[in-house]
Coordinates of C-alpha atoms and ligand atoms in Angstrom, one line a residue:
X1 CA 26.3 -57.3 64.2
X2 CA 28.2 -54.8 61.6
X3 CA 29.6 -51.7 62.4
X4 CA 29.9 -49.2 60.2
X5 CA 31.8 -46.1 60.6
X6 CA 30.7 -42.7 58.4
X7 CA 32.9 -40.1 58.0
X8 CA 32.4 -36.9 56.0
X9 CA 34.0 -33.8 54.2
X10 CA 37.4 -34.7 55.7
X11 CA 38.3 -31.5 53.4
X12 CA 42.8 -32.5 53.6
X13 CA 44.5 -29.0 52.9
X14 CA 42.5 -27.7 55.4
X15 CA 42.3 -29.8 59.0
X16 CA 41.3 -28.6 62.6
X17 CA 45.4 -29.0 64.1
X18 CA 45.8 -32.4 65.8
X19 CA 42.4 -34.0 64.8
X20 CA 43.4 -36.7 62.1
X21 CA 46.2 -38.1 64.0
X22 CA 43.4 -38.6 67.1
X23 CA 40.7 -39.6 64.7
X24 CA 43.1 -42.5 62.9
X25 CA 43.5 -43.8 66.7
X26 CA 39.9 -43.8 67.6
X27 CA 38.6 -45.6 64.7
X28 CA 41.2 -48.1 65.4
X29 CA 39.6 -48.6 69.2
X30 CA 36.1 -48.5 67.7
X31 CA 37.3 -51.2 64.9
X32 CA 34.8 -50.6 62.2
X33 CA 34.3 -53.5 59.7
X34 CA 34.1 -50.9 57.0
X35 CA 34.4 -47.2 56.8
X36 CA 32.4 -44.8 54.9
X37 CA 33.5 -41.8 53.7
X38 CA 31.0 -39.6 52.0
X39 CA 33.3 -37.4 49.9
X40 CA 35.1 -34.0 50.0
X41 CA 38.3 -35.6 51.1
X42 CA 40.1 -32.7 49.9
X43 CA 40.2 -28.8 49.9
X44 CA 41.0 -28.1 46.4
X45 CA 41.6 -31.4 44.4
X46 CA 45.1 -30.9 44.9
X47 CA 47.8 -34.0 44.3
X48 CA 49.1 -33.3 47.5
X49 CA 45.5 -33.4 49.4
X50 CA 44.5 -36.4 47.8
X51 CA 48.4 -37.8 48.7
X52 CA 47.4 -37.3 52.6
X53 CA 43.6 -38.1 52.2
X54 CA 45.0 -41.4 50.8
X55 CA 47.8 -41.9 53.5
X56 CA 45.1 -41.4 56.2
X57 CA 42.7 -44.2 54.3
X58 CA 45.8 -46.6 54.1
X59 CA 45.8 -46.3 58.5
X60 CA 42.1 -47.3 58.4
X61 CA 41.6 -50.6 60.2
X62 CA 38.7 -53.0 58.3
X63 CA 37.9 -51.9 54.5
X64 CA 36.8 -48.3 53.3
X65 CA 34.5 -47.0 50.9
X66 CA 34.5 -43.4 49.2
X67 CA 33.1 -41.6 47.1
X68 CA 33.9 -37.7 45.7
X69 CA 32.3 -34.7 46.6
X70 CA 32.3 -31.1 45.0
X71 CA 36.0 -30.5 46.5
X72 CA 37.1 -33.0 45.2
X73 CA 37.6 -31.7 41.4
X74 CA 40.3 -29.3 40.4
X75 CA 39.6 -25.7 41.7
X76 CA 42.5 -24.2 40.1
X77 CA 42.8 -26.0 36.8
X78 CA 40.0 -25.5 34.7
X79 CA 41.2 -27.3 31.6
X80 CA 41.6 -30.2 34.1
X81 CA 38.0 -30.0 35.8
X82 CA 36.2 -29.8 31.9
X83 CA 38.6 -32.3 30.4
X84 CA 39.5 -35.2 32.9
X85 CA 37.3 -33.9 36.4
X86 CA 37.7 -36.9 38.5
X87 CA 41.6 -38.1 37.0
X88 CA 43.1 -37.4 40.4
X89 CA 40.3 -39.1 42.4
X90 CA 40.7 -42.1 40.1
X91 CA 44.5 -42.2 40.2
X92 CA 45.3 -41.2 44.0
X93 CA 42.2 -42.8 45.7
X94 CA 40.3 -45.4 43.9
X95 CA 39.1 -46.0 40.3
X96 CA 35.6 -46.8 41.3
X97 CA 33.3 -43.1 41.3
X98 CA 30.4 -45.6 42.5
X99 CA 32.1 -48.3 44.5
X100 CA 30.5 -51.6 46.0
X101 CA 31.2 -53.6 49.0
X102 CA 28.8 -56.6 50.5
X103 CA 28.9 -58.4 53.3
X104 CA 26.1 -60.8 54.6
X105 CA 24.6 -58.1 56.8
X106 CA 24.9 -55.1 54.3
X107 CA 25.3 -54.3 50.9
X108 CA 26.5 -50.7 50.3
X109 CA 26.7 -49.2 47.1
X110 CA 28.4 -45.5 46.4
X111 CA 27.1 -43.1 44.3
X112 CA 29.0 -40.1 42.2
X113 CA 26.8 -36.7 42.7
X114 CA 29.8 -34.3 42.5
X115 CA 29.6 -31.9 38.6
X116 CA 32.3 -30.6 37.0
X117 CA 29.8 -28.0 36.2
X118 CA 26.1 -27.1 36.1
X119 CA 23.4 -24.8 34.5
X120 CA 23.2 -22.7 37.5
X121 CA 25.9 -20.3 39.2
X122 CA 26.7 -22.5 42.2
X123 CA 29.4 -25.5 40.8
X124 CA 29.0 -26.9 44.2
X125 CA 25.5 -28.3 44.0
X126 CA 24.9 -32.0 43.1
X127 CA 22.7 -34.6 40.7
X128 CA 22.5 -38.1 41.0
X129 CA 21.7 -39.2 37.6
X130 CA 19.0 -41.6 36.1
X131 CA 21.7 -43.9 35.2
X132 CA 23.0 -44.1 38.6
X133 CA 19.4 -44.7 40.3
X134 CA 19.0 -47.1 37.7
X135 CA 22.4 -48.7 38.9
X136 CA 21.1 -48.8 42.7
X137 CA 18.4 -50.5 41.7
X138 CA 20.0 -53.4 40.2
X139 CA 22.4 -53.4 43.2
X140 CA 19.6 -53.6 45.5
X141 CA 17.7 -55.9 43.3
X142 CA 20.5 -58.7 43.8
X143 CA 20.4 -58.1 47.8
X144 CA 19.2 -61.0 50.5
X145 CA 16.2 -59.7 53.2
X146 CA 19.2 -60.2 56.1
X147 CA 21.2 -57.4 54.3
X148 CA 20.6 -53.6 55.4
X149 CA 20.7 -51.5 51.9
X150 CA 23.0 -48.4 52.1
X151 CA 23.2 -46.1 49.6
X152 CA 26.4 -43.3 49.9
X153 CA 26.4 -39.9 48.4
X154 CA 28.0 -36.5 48.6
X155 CA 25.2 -34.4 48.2
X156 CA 22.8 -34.8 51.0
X157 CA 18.5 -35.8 50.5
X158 CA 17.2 -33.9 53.2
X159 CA 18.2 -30.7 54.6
X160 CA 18.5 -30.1 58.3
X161 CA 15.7 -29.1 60.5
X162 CA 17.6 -25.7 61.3
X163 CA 18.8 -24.7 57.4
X164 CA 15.3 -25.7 55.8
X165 CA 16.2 -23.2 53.0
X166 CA 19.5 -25.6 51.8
X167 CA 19.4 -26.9 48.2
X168 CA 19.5 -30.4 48.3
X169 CA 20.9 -33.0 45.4
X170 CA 19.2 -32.8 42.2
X171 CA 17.5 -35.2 41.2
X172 CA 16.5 -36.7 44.5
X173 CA 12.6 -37.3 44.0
X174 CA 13.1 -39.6 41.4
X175 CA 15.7 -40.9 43.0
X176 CA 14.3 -41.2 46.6
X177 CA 10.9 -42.8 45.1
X178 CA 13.1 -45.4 43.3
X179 CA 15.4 -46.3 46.6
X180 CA 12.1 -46.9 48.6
X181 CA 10.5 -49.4 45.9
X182 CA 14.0 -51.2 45.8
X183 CA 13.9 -51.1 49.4
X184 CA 16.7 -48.6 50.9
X185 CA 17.2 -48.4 54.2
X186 CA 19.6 -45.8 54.5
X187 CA 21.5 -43.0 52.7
X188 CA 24.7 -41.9 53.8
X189 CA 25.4 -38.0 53.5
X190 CA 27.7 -35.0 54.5
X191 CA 28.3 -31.6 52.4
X192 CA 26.8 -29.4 54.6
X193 CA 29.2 -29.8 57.8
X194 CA 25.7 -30.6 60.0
X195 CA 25.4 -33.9 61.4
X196 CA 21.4 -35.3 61.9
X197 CA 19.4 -38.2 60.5
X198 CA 15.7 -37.6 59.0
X199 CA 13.6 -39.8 57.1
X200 CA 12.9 -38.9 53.5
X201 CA 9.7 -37.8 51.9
X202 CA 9.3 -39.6 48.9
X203 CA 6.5 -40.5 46.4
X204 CA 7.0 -44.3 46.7
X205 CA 5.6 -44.8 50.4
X206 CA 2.3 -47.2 49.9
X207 CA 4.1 -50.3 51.8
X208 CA 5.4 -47.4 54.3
X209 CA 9.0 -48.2 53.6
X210 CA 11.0 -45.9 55.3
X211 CA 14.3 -43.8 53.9
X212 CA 16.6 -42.5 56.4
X213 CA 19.2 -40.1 55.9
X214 CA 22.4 -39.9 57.9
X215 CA 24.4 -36.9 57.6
X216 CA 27.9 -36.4 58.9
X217 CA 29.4 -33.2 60.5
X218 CA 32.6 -32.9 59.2
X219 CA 35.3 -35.1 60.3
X220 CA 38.5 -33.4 60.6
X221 CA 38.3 -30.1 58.6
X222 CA 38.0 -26.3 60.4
X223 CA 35.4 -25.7 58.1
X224 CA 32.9 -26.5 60.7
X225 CA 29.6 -24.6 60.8
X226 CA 28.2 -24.4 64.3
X227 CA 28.3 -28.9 64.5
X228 CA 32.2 -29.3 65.5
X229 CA 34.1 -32.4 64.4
X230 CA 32.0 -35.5 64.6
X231 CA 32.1 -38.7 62.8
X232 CA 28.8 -41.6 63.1
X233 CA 29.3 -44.8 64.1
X234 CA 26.2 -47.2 63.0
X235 CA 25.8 -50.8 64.3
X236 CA 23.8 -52.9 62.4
X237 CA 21.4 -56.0 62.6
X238 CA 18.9 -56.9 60.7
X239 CA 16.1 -55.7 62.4
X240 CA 17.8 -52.2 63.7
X241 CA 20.5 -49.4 63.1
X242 CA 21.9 -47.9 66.3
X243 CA 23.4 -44.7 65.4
X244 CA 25.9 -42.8 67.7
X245 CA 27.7 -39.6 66.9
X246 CA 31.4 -39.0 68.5
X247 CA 32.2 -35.8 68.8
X248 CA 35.5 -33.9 69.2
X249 CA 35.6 -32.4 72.5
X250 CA 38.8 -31.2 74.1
X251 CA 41.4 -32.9 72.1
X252 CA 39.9 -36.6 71.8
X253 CA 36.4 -38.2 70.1
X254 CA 33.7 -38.3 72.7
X255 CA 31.0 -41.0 72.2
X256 CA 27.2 -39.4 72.4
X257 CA 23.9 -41.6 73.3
X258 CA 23.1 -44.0 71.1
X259 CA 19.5 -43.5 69.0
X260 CA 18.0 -46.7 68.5
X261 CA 16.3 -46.8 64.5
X262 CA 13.9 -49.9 63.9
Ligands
FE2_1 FE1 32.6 -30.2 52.5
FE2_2 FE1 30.7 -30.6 49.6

């Protein structure tokens, strides 16, 4: 059994009061073997965000995996987001834009879909690239039948059942057709402050391989957007994901039923 713990849009520079401190001491109960976060881990890319993001990853018990969301480039200094976007990232959280961690049960591989800029007005949006597909696959390729295939990413592959309209990342049907035939079980997301978990549509589906996406509310920003605080904790076997949400209700996390996903 491997737990994983996913966190989301953490968004330092701009927390609910109180929550981080609680959150640090319930993922040290829980005692995830690694912990996901799926990017936005600041406000505005700011030194002093990233300086508190990173003190709060330091407290984590087990390992921890990132990767960077739109946030998570300078706002401010435009010179800075053309010239050197992900600098900060690199120096104050982890050199890695598309880290790697395996274990026997899982292999998890993060992806970079955050832009420093895009041909269309909304900077926000995200692409995974053919390179980085490319790179999943030869991750995935290397993986054992025993070990669950994770994929993490800012920029989520299916939008929720109530926001049908929300762009999703670019990209994503080559993508999502390429993660099936490599045999992905499971992409991590966040971005849009809603937690759920869908399976993706993709073109890939003869052997009826299933994609499913896991989205995270956001963990500890006030940026939330009808979901509340929540972070997912998913326990893994082989044959099964149980996936529970814990919530932030009255000034400590709150664990929710657990959804069992063969
Ligand atoms: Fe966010
Ligand atoms: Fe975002």
């Amino acid at each position: 059994m491997l737990m994983i713990a996913h966190l989301s849009d953490l968004h330092f520079g701009r927390l609910q009061p109180g929550v981080v401190q609680r959150l640090a001491a319930d993922l040290n109960r829980v005692g995830p073997d690694l912990t996901v976060i799926s990017g936005d881990l600041t406000q505005h890319g700011r030194r002093r965000e990233f300086r508190a993001a990173r003190h709060f990853l330091n407290g984590l018990p087990g390992a921890w995996l990132a990767v960077p969301g739109n946030h998570d480039l300078p706002r401010i200094n435009l010179v800075e987001r053309f010239t050197a976007p992900f600098d900060r990232y690199r120096r104050l959280i982890g050199p890695d834009l598309c880290p790697l961690w395996r274990h026997a049960e899982a292999v998890v591989v993060g992806v970079n879909t955050a832009r420093s800029f895009g041909a269309h007005w909304n900077w926000a949006h995200g692409r995974i690239s053919r390179e980085q597909v490319r790179h999943v696959a030869d991750v995935m390729a290397a993986a054992t039948p025993r070990q669950t295939r994770i994929v993490v990413a800012h920029h989520p592959f299916v939008a929720p059942e109530i926001r049908p309209d929300l762009r999703l990342v670019g990209g994503r049907r080559a993508a999502v057709s390429q993660f099936a035939r490599c045999g992905v079980d499971v992409i991590l997301s966040g971005h849009f402050h809603l937690g759920y978990a869908a399976p993706v549509a993709h073109e890939a589906a003869a052997d009826g391989h299933v994609v499913l996406a896991v989205q995270a509310s956001t963990a500890t920003s006030s940026r939330v957007r009808g979901d509340g605080n929540a972070y997912n904790v998913l326990r893994l076997d082989g044959q099964r994901i149980d996936l529970q949400v814990r919530r932030w209700r009255d000034g400590r996390f709150v664990p929710g039923p657990t959804r069992r996903i063969r």
